[in-house]
Short mmCIF file of C-alpha atoms in Angstrom, two decimals:
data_model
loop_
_atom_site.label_atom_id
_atom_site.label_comp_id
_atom_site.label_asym_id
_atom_site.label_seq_id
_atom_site.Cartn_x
_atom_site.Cartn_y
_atom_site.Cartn_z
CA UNK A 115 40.43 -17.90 112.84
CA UNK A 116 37.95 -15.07 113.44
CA UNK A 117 37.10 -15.43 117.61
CA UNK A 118 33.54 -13.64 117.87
CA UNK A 119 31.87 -12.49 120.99
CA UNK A 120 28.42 -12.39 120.95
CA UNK A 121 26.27 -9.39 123.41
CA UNK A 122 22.80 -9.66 124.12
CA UNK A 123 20.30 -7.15 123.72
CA UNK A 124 17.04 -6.27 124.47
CA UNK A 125 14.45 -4.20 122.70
CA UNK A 126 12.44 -1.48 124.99
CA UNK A 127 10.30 1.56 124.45
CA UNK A 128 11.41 4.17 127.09
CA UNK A 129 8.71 7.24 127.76
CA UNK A 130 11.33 9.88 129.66
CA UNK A 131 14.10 9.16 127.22
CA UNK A 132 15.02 9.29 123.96
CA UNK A 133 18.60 9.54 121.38
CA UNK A 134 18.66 11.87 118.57
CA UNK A 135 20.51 10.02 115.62
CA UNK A 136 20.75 10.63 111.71
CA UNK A 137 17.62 13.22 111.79
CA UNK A 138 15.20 10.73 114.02
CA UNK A 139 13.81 10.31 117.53
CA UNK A 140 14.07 6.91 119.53
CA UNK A 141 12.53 6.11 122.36
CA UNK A 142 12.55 2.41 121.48
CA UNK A 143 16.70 1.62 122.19
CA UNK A 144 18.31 -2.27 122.77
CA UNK A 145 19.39 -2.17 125.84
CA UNK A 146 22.02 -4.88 127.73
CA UNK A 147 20.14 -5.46 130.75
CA UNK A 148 16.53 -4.55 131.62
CA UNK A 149 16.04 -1.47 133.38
CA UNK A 150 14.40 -1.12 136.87
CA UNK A 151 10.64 -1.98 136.95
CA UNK A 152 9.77 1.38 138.16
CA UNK A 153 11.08 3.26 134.51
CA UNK A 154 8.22 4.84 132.44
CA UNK A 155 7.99 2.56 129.31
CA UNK A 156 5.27 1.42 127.02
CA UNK A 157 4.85 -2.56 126.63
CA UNK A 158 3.21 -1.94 122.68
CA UNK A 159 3.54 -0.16 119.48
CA UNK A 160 0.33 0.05 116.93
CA UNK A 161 2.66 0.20 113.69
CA UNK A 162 3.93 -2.00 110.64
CA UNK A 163 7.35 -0.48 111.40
CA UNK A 164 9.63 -0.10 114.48
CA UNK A 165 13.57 0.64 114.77
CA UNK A 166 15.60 -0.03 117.72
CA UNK A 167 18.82 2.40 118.17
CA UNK A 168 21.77 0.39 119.86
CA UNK A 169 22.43 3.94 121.54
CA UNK A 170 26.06 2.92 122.42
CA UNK A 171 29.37 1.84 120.40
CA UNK A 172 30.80 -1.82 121.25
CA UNK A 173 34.55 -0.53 120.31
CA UNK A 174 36.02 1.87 118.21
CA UNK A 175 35.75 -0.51 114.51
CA UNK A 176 34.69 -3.96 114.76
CA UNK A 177 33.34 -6.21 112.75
CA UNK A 178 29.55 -7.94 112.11
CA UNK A 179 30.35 -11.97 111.28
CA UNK A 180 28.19 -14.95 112.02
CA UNK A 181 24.64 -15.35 112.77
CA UNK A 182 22.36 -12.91 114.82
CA UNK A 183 19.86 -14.38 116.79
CA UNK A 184 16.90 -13.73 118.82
CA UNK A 185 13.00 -12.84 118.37
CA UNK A 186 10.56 -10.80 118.23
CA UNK A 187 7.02 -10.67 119.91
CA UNK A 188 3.52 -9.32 117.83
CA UNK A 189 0.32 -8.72 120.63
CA UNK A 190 -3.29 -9.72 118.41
CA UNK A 191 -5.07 -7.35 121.04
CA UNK A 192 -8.42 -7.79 119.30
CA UNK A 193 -10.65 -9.84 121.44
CA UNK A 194 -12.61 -11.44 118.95
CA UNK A 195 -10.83 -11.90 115.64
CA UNK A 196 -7.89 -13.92 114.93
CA UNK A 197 -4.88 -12.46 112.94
CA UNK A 198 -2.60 -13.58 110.11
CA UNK A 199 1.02 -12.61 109.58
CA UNK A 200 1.79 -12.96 105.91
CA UNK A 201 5.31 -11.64 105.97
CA UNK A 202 8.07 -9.97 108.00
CA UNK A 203 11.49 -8.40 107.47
CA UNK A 204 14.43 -8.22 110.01
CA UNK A 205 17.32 -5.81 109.23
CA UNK A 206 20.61 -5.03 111.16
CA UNK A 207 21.65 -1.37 110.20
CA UNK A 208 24.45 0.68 110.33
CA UNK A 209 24.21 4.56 110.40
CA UNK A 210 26.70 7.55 110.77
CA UNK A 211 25.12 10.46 112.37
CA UNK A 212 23.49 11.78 108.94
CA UNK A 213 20.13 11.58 107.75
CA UNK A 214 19.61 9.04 105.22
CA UNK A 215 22.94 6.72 105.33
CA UNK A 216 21.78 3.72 106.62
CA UNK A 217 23.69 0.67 105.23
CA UNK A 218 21.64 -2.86 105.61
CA UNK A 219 24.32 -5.21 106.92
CA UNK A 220 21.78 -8.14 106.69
CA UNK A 221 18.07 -8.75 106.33
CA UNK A 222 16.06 -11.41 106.45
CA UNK A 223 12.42 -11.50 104.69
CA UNK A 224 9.90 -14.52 104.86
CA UNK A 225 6.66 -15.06 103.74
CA UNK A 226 4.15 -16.80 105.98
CA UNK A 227 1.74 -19.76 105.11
CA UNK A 228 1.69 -21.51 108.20
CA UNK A 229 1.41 -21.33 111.93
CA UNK A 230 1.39 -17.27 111.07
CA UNK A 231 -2.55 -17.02 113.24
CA UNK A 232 -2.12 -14.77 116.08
CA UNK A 233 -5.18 -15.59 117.76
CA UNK A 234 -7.60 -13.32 119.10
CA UNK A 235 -5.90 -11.62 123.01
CA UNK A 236 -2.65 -13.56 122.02
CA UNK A 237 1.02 -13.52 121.07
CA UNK A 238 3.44 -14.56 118.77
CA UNK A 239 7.04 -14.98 119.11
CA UNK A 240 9.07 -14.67 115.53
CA UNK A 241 12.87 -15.88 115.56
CA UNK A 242 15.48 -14.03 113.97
CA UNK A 243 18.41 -15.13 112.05
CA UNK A 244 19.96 -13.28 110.11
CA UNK A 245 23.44 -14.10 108.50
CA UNK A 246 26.11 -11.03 108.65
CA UNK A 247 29.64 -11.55 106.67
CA UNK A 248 32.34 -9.43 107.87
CA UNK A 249 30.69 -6.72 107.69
CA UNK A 250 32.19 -3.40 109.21
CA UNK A 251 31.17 -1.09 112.18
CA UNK A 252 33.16 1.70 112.03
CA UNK A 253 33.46 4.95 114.84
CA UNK A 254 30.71 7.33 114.89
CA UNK A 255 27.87 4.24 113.42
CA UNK A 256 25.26 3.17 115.17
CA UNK A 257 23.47 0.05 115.04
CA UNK A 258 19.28 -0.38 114.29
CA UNK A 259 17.37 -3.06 114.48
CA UNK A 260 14.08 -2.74 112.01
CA UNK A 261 10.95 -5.02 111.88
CA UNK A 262 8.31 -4.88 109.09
CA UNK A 263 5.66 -6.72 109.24
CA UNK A 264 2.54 -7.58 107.10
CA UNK A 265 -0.37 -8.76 109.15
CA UNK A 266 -4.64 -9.42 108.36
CA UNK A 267 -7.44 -9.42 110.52
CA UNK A 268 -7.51 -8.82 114.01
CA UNK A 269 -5.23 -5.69 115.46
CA UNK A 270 -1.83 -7.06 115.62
CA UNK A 271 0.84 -4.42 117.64
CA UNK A 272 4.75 -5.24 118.80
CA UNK A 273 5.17 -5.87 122.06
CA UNK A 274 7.81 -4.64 124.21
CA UNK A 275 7.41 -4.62 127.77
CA UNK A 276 10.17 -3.79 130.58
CA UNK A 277 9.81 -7.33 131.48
CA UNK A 278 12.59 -10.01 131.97
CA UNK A 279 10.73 -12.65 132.96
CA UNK A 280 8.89 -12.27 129.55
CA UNK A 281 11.25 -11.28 127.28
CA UNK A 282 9.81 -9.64 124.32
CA UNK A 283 12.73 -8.20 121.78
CA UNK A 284 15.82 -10.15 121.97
CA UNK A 285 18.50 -10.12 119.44
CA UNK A 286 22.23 -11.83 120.17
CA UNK A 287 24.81 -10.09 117.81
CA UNK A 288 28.34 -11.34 116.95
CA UNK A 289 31.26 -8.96 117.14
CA UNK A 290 34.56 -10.04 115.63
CA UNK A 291 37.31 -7.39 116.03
CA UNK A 292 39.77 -5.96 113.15
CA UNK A 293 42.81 -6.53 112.89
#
């Protein structure tokens, strides 16, 4: 019997800080608990792409099993025109400290034919699930979280504010140890 824990996470964009990791730059990092209202952040990101570095290790080799959880947030911050999300992909990555080894432990892809309007000055929360199999951390990887998304119309961004009350980026993983 495999007893999991699961940790929450959340997704923010930090200004004053970032992690160097496998050749790239992250300001946006999952963090555990919000940080104080008063850090520089930035609540949005104008992109099709964003990764979040889990900057820290849970234990030393661990593994991935069960379903991750959680959501994500798009902004439509056109005033006028209404949006469409066609399609989005959720990944959970694993990376050593070396530029171009990333390892997908799951990913989840769906295309959108319904409720997918983000209307005009709105949001939309996505959920995540995504189904991981024993798959193994080991020391020295890092986790990401990546979101692609496919959008129409309207000038859809991510949202990630410092904001608890409002939680924007939220993902629930499941750690099983080895052994």
């Amino acid at each position: 019997m495999i007893v999991r824990q699961y940790q929450t996470y959340y997704g923010v964009h930090f200004n004053h800080h970032e992690e160097v990791w496998a050749g790239n730059t992250y300001n946006k990092l999952l963090v555990k608990e919000y940080p104080h209202q008063d850090i520089s952040t930035t609540d949005t990101t104008d992109a099709t792409e964003i990764s979040f570095l889990l900057p820290q290790m849970y234990m030393y080799k661990y593994y991935l099993d069960g379903v991750t959880d959680g959501w994500f947030t798009l902004y439509n911050q056109d005033g006028s025109n209404s949006a469409t999300l066609n399609s989005f992909t959720v990944s959970l990555i694993k990376t050593q400290d070396v530029p171009s080894a990333e390892v997908v432990l799951g990913s989840k892809t769906m295309s959108l034919t319904s409720n997918n309007t983000i209307n005009a000055s709105s949001y939309i929360k996505i959920p995540i699930f995504i189904t991981l199999d024993k798959q193994v951390v080991e020391a020295g990887n890092k986790l990401i979280l990546r979101i692609t998304i496919d959008t129409t119309g309207g000038d859809v961004v991510f949202s990630h504010a410092n904001d608890s009350t409002n939680q924007d980026v939220k993902i629930k993983i499941p750690y099983a140890p080895t052994g």
